[in-house]
């Protein structure tokens, strides 16, 4: 991940990391052992104007494009494979689209290396069918960073709350997953003081989301509630070209 970021910067290609590798890199003092895991894939984001440059960049770095997928989905997502090392690279273009859509276009250049911490958490907890890996990564973020209202070393709770207040579906998924993370927090071996602080950050973020004024569209969609599905079912793509 670090090597590709350095090469992309030298080539003038705007790339930032997402996912577990990004969360690991943002942990300046390292992740607690409870949250350590293996990383098999790399996730990046680029801006819409740079989709072609990103494709050329990864090809030059020896990554094989998924030709059919990229031809159909390349305006939103690109796939590449490092067949020698059995690794997949996902490049999201302008936004992160899975169960919900997280806008990234105007946030790519805010910080070096990765997207801001708020987006790292949003892309983890927008998943309608949460798995243990995503719980682990989300808790790692909230263990290593305090929730505030700015970017940088803080997790920008204001940004998270604003996006949830504009989109009932995102709010529904994110807040449910946040509550699940709180329930699972006790399953990870941490010193009591660190666990208490992590739970305090979870609660602080939940409170910020609750207090954020909701949009008219949010209120209208809330009236329908769970009677209509509020999330997408993204297609799984994991095989080589």
PDB file of N, CA, C and O in Angstrom, residues 23-50:
ATOM      1  N   UNK A  23      -6.767   1.680   7.760  1.00  0.00           N
ATOM      2  CA  UNK A  23      -6.969   1.771   9.212  1.00  0.00           C
ATOM      3  C   UNK A  23      -5.681   1.416   9.940  1.00  0.00           C
ATOM      4  O   UNK A  23      -5.296   2.066  10.921  1.00  0.00           O
ATOM      5  N   UNK A  24      -4.989   0.404   9.454  1.00  0.00           N
ATOM      6  CA  UNK A  24      -3.698   0.020  10.050  1.00  0.00           C
ATOM      7  C   UNK A  24      -2.676   1.144   9.918  1.00  0.00           C
ATOM      8  O   UNK A  24      -1.958   1.454  10.880  1.00  0.00           O
ATOM      9  N   UNK A  25      -2.599   1.766   8.765  1.00  0.00           N
ATOM     10  CA  UNK A  25      -1.616   2.835   8.564  1.00  0.00           C
ATOM     11  C   UNK A  25      -1.913   4.068   9.402  1.00  0.00           C
ATOM     12  O   UNK A  25      -0.994   4.801   9.788  1.00  0.00           O
ATOM     13  N   UNK A  26      -3.194   4.317   9.686  1.00  0.00           N
ATOM     14  CA  UNK A  26      -3.551   5.493  10.477  1.00  0.00           C
ATOM     15  C   UNK A  26      -3.333   5.284  11.979  1.00  0.00           C
ATOM     16  O   UNK A  26      -3.424   6.237  12.750  1.00  0.00           O
ATOM     17  N   UNK A  27      -3.078   4.065  12.394  1.00  0.00           N
ATOM     18  CA  UNK A  27      -2.807   3.790  13.811  1.00  0.00           C
ATOM     19  C   UNK A  27      -1.338   4.109  14.080  1.00  0.00           C
ATOM     20  O   UNK A  27      -0.465   3.256  13.927  1.00  0.00           O
ATOM     21  N   UNK A  28      -1.057   5.336  14.465  1.00  0.00           N
ATOM     22  CA  UNK A  28       0.324   5.818  14.558  1.00  0.00           C
ATOM     23  C   UNK A  28       1.159   5.034  15.563  1.00  0.00           C
ATOM     24  O   UNK A  28       2.374   4.906  15.408  1.00  0.00           O
ATOM     25  N   UNK A  29       0.513   4.499  16.586  1.00  0.00           N
ATOM     26  CA  UNK A  29       1.238   3.699  17.585  1.00  0.00           C
ATOM     27  C   UNK A  29       1.012   2.201  17.384  1.00  0.00           C
ATOM     28  O   UNK A  29       1.347   1.399  18.261  1.00  0.00           O
ATOM     29  N   UNK A  30       0.471   1.841  16.231  1.00  0.00           N
ATOM     30  CA  UNK A  30       0.185   0.444  15.949  1.00  0.00           C
ATOM     31  C   UNK A  30      -1.169   0.029  16.493  1.00  0.00           C
ATOM     32  O   UNK A  30      -1.680   0.622  17.442  1.00  0.00           O
ATOM     33  N   UNK A  31      -1.749  -0.985  15.879  1.00  0.00           N
ATOM     34  CA  UNK A  31      -3.039  -1.487  16.350  1.00  0.00           C
ATOM     35  C   UNK A  31      -2.838  -2.341  17.600  1.00  0.00           C
ATOM     36  O   UNK A  31      -1.857  -3.078  17.704  1.00  0.00           O
ATOM     37  N   UNK A  32      -3.768  -2.268  18.549  1.00  0.00           N
ATOM     38  CA  UNK A  32      -3.749  -3.238  19.647  1.00  0.00           C
ATOM     39  C   UNK A  32      -3.810  -4.652  19.081  1.00  0.00           C
ATOM     40  O   UNK A  32      -4.443  -4.904  18.047  1.00  0.00           O
ATOM     41  N   UNK A  33      -3.145  -5.593  19.751  1.00  0.00           N
ATOM     42  CA  UNK A  33      -3.082  -6.971  19.258  1.00  0.00           C
ATOM     43  C   UNK A  33      -4.475  -7.559  19.028  1.00  0.00           C
ATOM     44  O   UNK A  33      -4.664  -8.394  18.138  1.00  0.00           O
ATOM     45  N   UNK A  34      -5.454  -7.111  19.792  1.00  0.00           N
ATOM     46  CA  UNK A  34      -6.819  -7.637  19.662  1.00  0.00           C
ATOM     47  C   UNK A  34      -7.415  -7.371  18.290  1.00  0.00           C
ATOM     48  O   UNK A  34      -8.314  -8.091  17.845  1.00  0.00           O
ATOM     49  N   UNK A  35      -6.922  -6.352  17.605  1.00  0.00           N
ATOM     50  CA  UNK A  35      -7.511  -5.968  16.317  1.00  0.00           C
ATOM     51  C   UNK A  35      -6.622  -6.315  15.129  1.00  0.00           C
ATOM     52  O   UNK A  35      -6.946  -5.968  13.994  1.00  0.00           O
ATOM     53  N   UNK A  36      -5.518  -6.986  15.373  1.00  0.00           N
ATOM     54  CA  UNK A  36      -4.627  -7.367  14.275  1.00  0.00           C
ATOM     55  C   UNK A  36      -5.296  -8.420  13.399  1.00  0.00           C
ATOM     56  O   UNK A  36      -6.028  -9.287  13.888  1.00  0.00           O
ATOM     57  N   UNK A  37      -5.049  -8.345  12.101  1.00  0.00           N
ATOM     58  CA  UNK A  37      -5.570  -9.344  11.164  1.00  0.00           C
ATOM     59  C   UNK A  37      -4.741  -9.332   9.902  1.00  0.00           C
ATOM     60  O   UNK A  37      -3.906  -8.448   9.693  1.00  0.00           O
ATOM     61  N   UNK A  38      -4.965 -10.326   9.048  1.00  0.00           N
ATOM     62  CA  UNK A  38      -4.281 -10.389   7.766  1.00  0.00           C
ATOM     63  C   UNK A  38      -4.989  -9.492   6.756  1.00  0.00           C
ATOM     64  O   UNK A  38      -6.197  -9.274   6.842  1.00  0.00           O
ATOM     65  N   UNK A  39      -4.240  -9.002   5.784  1.00  0.00           N
ATOM     66  CA  UNK A  39      -4.807  -8.163   4.718  1.00  0.00           C
ATOM     67  C   UNK A  39      -4.477  -8.812   3.377  1.00  0.00           C
ATOM     68  O   UNK A  39      -3.312  -8.981   3.030  1.00  0.00           O
ATOM     69  N   UNK A  40      -5.517  -9.167   2.633  1.00  0.00           N
ATOM     70  CA  UNK A  40      -5.322  -9.844   1.353  1.00  0.00           C
ATOM     71  C   UNK A  40      -5.584  -8.934   0.155  1.00  0.00           C
ATOM     72  O   UNK A  40      -5.149  -9.231  -0.959  1.00  0.00           O
ATOM     73  N   UNK A  41      -6.326  -7.856   0.374  1.00  0.00           N
ATOM     74  CA  UNK A  41      -6.706  -6.964  -0.721  1.00  0.00           C
ATOM     75  C   UNK A  41      -6.327  -5.535  -0.377  1.00  0.00           C
ATOM     76  O   UNK A  41      -6.116  -5.189   0.789  1.00  0.00           O
ATOM     77  N   UNK A  42      -6.281  -4.701  -1.403  1.00  0.00           N
ATOM     78  CA  UNK A  42      -6.059  -3.269  -1.238  1.00  0.00           C
ATOM     79  C   UNK A  42      -7.239  -2.516  -1.828  1.00  0.00           C
ATOM     80  O   UNK A  42      -7.717  -2.855  -2.918  1.00  0.00           O
ATOM     81  N   UNK A  43      -7.725  -1.516  -1.113  1.00  0.00           N
ATOM     82  CA  UNK A  43      -8.834  -0.686  -1.573  1.00  0.00           C
ATOM     83  C   UNK A  43      -8.363   0.758  -1.679  1.00  0.00           C
ATOM     84  O   UNK A  43      -7.792   1.301  -0.723  1.00  0.00           O
ATOM     85  N   UNK A  44      -8.608   1.361  -2.829  1.00  0.00           N
ATOM     86  CA  UNK A  44      -8.238   2.741  -3.075  1.00  0.00           C
ATOM     87  C   UNK A  44      -9.454   3.530  -3.543  1.00  0.00           C
ATOM     88  O   UNK A  44     -10.460   2.964  -3.973  1.00  0.00           O
ATOM     89  N   UNK A  45      -9.330   4.847  -3.498  1.00  0.00           N
ATOM     90  CA  UNK A  45     -10.291   5.729  -4.143  1.00  0.00           C
ATOM     91  C   UNK A  45      -9.515   6.735  -4.971  1.00  0.00           C
ATOM     92  O   UNK A  45      -8.396   7.128  -4.614  1.00  0.00           O
ATOM     93  N   UNK A  46     -10.089   7.125  -6.086  1.00  0.00           N
ATOM     94  CA  UNK A  46      -9.557   8.203  -6.900  1.00  0.00           C
ATOM     95  C   UNK A  46     -10.714   9.110  -7.294  1.00  0.00           C
ATOM     96  O   UNK A  46     -11.872   8.809  -7.023  1.00  0.00           O
ATOM     97  N   UNK A  47     -10.401  10.241  -7.907  1.00  0.00           N
ATOM     98  CA  UNK A  47     -11.448  11.168  -8.339  1.00  0.00           C
ATOM     99  C   UNK A  47     -11.905  10.796  -9.744  1.00  0.00           C
ATOM    100  O   UNK A  47     -11.207  10.089 -10.474  1.00  0.00           O
ATOM    101  N   UNK A  48     -13.081  11.283 -10.116  1.00  0.00           N
ATOM    102  CA  UNK A  48     -13.670  10.874 -11.391  1.00  0.00           C
ATOM    103  C   UNK A  48     -12.798  11.239 -12.592  1.00  0.00           C
ATOM    104  O   UNK A  48     -12.707  10.471 -13.542  1.00  0.00           O
ATOM    105  N   UNK A  49     -12.168  12.377 -12.528  1.00  0.00           N
ATOM    106  CA  UNK A  49     -11.346  12.796 -13.675  1.00  0.00           C
ATOM    107  C   UNK A  49     -10.105  11.924 -13.867  1.00  0.00           C
ATOM    108  O   UNK A  49      -9.450  11.991 -14.915  1.00  0.00           O
ATOM    109  N   UNK A  50      -9.762  11.109 -12.867  1.00  0.00           N
ATOM    110  CA  UNK A  50      -8.506  10.352 -12.906  1.00  0.00           C
ATOM    111  C   UNK A  50      -8.711   8.859 -13.107  1.00  0.00           C
ATOM    112  O   UNK A  50      -7.764   8.092 -12.942  1.00  0.00           O
TER     113      UNK A  50
END
